[in-house]
GROMACS .gro file of C-alpha atoms in nm:
model
  190
    1MET     CA    1   1.398   2.487  11.611
    2ASP     CA    2   1.585   2.716  11.411
    3GLN     CA    3   1.725   3.057  11.441
    4HIS     CA    4   1.490   3.190  11.189
    5ASP     CA    5   1.173   3.015  11.402
    6SER     CA    6   0.950   3.320  11.455
    7THR     CA    7   0.794   3.166  11.807
    8ALA     CA    8   1.136   3.135  11.924
    9PRO     CA    9   1.194   3.395  12.254
   10ALA     CA   10   1.394   3.709  12.129
   11SER     CA   11   1.606   3.753  12.451
   12PRO     CA   12   1.686   3.541  12.748
   13GLN     CA   13   1.471   3.759  12.962
   14GLU     CA   14   1.189   3.657  12.740
   15ALA     CA   15   1.293   3.295  12.746
   16ILE     CA   16   1.289   3.320  13.153
   17ALA     CA   17   0.921   3.477  13.111
   18ALA     CA   18   0.789   3.246  12.931
   19ALA     CA   19   0.905   2.911  13.116
   20LEU     CA   20   0.851   3.106  13.482
   21ARG     CA   21   0.475   3.128  13.326
   22ARG     CA   22   0.485   2.811  13.227
   23GLU     CA   23   0.629   2.645  13.554
   24ARG     CA   24   0.391   2.840  13.795
   25ALA     CA   25   0.121   2.747  13.590
   26ARG     CA   26   0.230   2.359  13.593
   27ALA     CA   27   0.231   2.405  13.961
   28GLY     CA   28  -0.090   2.569  14.004
   29LEU     CA   29   0.091   2.851  14.228
   30SER     CA   30  -0.030   3.193  14.264
   31LEU     CA   31   0.236   3.465  14.187
   32SER     CA   32   0.227   3.557  14.558
   33GLU     CA   33   0.318   3.181  14.650
   34VAL     CA   34   0.581   3.135  14.431
   35ALA     CA   35   0.709   3.467  14.549
   36LYS     CA   36   0.724   3.378  14.913
   37ARG     CA   37   0.860   3.075  14.867
   38ALA     CA   38   1.164   3.188  14.679
   39GLY     CA   39   1.193   3.482  14.928
   40ILE     CA   40   1.168   3.768  14.671
   41ALA     CA   41   0.907   4.051  14.630
   42LYS     CA   42   0.599   3.964  14.426
   43SER     CA   43   0.699   4.304  14.196
   44THR     CA   44   1.004   4.113  14.098
   45LEU     CA   45   0.851   3.820  14.005
   46SER     CA   46   0.604   3.994  13.834
   47GLN     CA   47   0.852   4.167  13.635
   48LEU     CA   48   1.061   3.886  13.530
   49GLU     CA   49   0.755   3.748  13.435
   50SER     CA   50   0.657   4.026  13.189
   51ALA     CA   51   1.028   4.022  13.085
   52SER     CA   52   1.084   4.359  13.175
   53GLY     CA   53   1.330   4.259  13.494
   54ASN     CA   54   1.695   4.116  13.481
   55PRO     CA   55   1.746   3.842  13.722
   56SER     CA   56   2.039   3.678  13.914
   57ILE     CA   57   2.194   3.355  13.939
   58GLU     CA   58   2.056   3.364  14.310
   59THR     CA   59   1.685   3.479  14.212
   60LEU     CA   60   1.694   3.214  13.971
   61TRP     CA   61   1.817   2.958  14.144
   62ALA     CA   62   1.531   3.037  14.448
   63LEU     CA   63   1.279   3.025  14.191
   64CYS     CA   64   1.413   2.716  14.056
   65VAL     CA   65   1.380   2.573  14.432
   66ALA     CA   66   1.065   2.723  14.451
   67LEU     CA   67   0.889   2.566  14.162
   68ASP     CA   68   1.096   2.247  14.187
   69VAL     CA   69   1.242   2.231  13.839
   70PRO     CA   70   1.604   2.247  13.748
   71PHE     CA   71   1.801   2.572  13.628
   72SER     CA   72   1.813   2.499  13.283
   73GLN     CA   73   1.450   2.483  13.236
   74LEU     CA   74   1.386   2.857  13.335
   75LEU     CA   75   1.632   2.924  13.004
   76ASP     CA   76   1.405   2.692  12.780
   77PRO     CA   77   1.654   2.650  12.516
   78PRO     CA   78   1.645   2.529  12.178
   79ARG     CA   79   1.748   2.163  12.088
   80PRO     CA   80   1.922   2.110  11.774
   81GLN     CA   81   2.074   1.788  11.684
   82VAL     CA   82   2.441   1.947  11.646
   83GLN     CA   83   2.472   2.245  11.884
   84VAL     CA   84   2.758   2.474  11.894
   85ILE     CA   85   2.850   2.741  12.124
   86ARG     CA   86   3.202   2.883  12.085
   87ALA     CA   87   3.379   3.071  12.359
   88GLY     CA   88   3.243   3.378  12.446
   89GLU     CA   89   2.891   3.293  12.333
   90GLY     CA   90   2.547   3.168  12.469
   91ALA     CA   91   2.327   3.356  12.682
   92VAL     CA   92   2.537   3.456  12.994
   93LEU     CA   93   2.379   3.519  13.394
   94ALA     CA   94   2.570   3.704  13.606
   95SER     CA   95   2.574   3.665  14.008
   96ALA     CA   96   2.434   3.949  14.184
   97GLN     CA   97   2.715   3.875  14.493
   98ALA     CA   98   3.044   3.802  14.318
   99GLU     CA   99   3.221   3.869  13.971
  100TYR     CA  100   3.047   3.526  13.850
  101ARG     CA  101   2.884   3.431  13.561
  102THR     CA  102   2.756   3.117  13.377
  103THR     CA  103   2.621   2.991  13.036
  104LEU     CA  104   2.373   2.712  12.999
  105LEU     CA  105   2.602   2.492  12.727
  106SER     CA  106   2.352   2.195  12.736
  107ALA     CA  107   2.018   2.146  12.911
  108SER     CA  108   1.930   1.803  13.047
  109PRO     CA  109   1.741   1.646  12.730
  110PRO     CA  110   1.407   1.436  12.838
  111ASN     CA  111   1.450   1.136  13.067
  112ALA     CA  112   1.802   1.241  13.156
  113ARG     CA  113   1.873   1.445  13.444
  114ARG     CA  114   2.196   1.690  13.377
  115ASP     CA  115   2.270   2.048  13.246
  116VAL     CA  116   2.608   2.173  13.111
  117TYR     CA  117   2.699   2.514  13.195
  118ARG     CA  118   3.060   2.707  13.125
  119VAL     CA  119   3.144   2.925  13.452
  120THR     CA  120   3.380   3.243  13.448
  121ALA     CA  121   3.490   3.401  13.761
  122GLU     CA  122   3.728   3.658  13.898
  123PRO     CA  123   3.862   3.676  14.228
  124GLY     CA  124   3.733   3.951  14.492
  125HIS     CA  125   3.426   3.778  14.617
  126PRO     CA  126   3.321   3.426  14.645
  127ARG     CA  127   3.028   3.282  14.453
  128GLU     CA  128   2.816   3.146  14.771
  129SER     CA  129   2.539   2.936  14.661
  130ASP     CA  130   2.249   2.797  14.873
  131PRO     CA  131   2.115   2.452  14.877
  132HIS     CA  132   1.922   2.353  14.522
  133MET     CA  133   1.684   2.101  14.488
  134ARG     CA  134   1.735   1.787  14.695
  135GLY     CA  135   1.941   1.516  14.560
  136VAL     CA  136   2.127   1.797  14.317
  137VAL     CA  137   2.517   1.701  14.266
  138GLU     CA  138   2.750   1.915  14.119
  139HIS     CA  139   3.060   1.833  13.922
  140ILE     CA  140   3.321   2.074  13.851
  141ILE     CA  141   3.641   2.050  13.625
  142MET     CA  142   3.851   2.350  13.623
  143GLY     CA  143   3.953   2.486  13.267
  144ALA     CA  144   4.208   2.765  13.364
  145GLY     CA  145   4.346   2.961  13.678
  146ARG     CA  146   4.260   2.850  13.994
  147ALA     CA  147   3.951   2.849  14.260
  148LYS     CA  148   3.816   2.686  14.588
  149VAL     CA  149   3.533   2.479  14.518
  150GLY     CA  150   3.246   2.252  14.711
  151HIS     CA  151   3.100   2.241  15.064
  152ALA     CA  152   3.104   2.620  15.188
  153ASP     CA  153   3.260   2.524  15.510
  154ALA     CA  154   3.513   2.320  15.323
  155PRO     CA  155   3.600   2.408  14.981
  156VAL     CA  156   3.882   2.270  14.805
  157GLU     CA  157   4.180   2.456  14.601
  158LEU     CA  158   4.148   2.356  14.210
  159ASN     CA  159   4.394   2.360  13.946
  160PRO     CA  160   4.317   2.338  13.566
  161GLY     CA  161   4.216   1.988  13.508
  162ASP     CA  162   4.143   1.929  13.850
  163TYR     CA  163   3.777   1.761  13.907
  164ILE     CA  164   3.558   1.773  14.237
  165CYS     CA  165   3.223   1.644  14.292
  166TYR     CA  166   2.994   1.723  14.593
  167PRO     CA  167   2.654   1.754  14.677
  168GLY     CA  168   2.451   2.056  14.564
  169ASP     CA  169   2.186   2.021  14.836
  170MET     CA  170   2.417   2.181  15.059
  171PRO     CA  171   2.525   2.567  15.114
  172HIS     CA  172   2.883   2.589  14.892
  173VAL     CA  173   3.112   2.816  14.688
  174PHE     CA  174   3.326   2.859  14.413
  175GLU     CA  175   3.564   3.155  14.449
  176ALA     CA  176   3.812   3.219  14.184
  177LEU     CA  177   4.194   3.269  14.318
  178GLU     CA  178   4.308   3.400  13.996
  179PRO     CA  179   4.183   3.631  13.730
  180GLY     CA  180   4.030   3.464  13.399
  181THR     CA  181   3.928   3.180  13.624
  182TRP     CA  182   3.662   2.945  13.387
  183ALA     CA  183   3.516   2.610  13.463
  184LEU     CA  184   3.291   2.341  13.330
  185LEU     CA  185   2.992   2.243  13.576
  186ILE     CA  186   2.758   1.973  13.506
  187SER     CA  187   2.473   1.961  13.791
  188GLU     CA  188   2.301   1.624  13.799
  189TYR     CA  189   1.945   1.608  13.944
  190SER     CA  190   1.853   1.280  14.106
   0.00000   0.00000   0.00000
């Protein structure tokens, strides 16, 4: 799909809306059932499916768990052979609870089970994540700044160049300790 393809969604909200409708239909679940499983209001899900809502990362993760799909599947990105995303570009999703943003850089292609994200965060409030789907493993490589990252009950302080790997199917946290903190996040699905 190229940037001039008229069937491509015009915004991240439209891509998410189309993916939510597709995945809910694939799962054979009602709007009410998906909302209940995700712990969100039915009206919120309805708004998201009509592309009139602006979801937080937390809401999308809850929907992924409810639908048993990888996070990237809701963003439905194109898959060109060569893809360049410049720093500061790409569809950015923000956390509702912390100064934390994520940009999907590479969704898992067929027969692979990983997604790659750029994470930017600022000090203030930690990004506390509920458990993702069973078997998810997160890999973090710090690019700049410092952060406490890992299991919610025992995060590890990371500096630029440091790497950590931990189960994403347990509560976990990313807390920026310096302004301008960013990292590469790889979510691996089993």
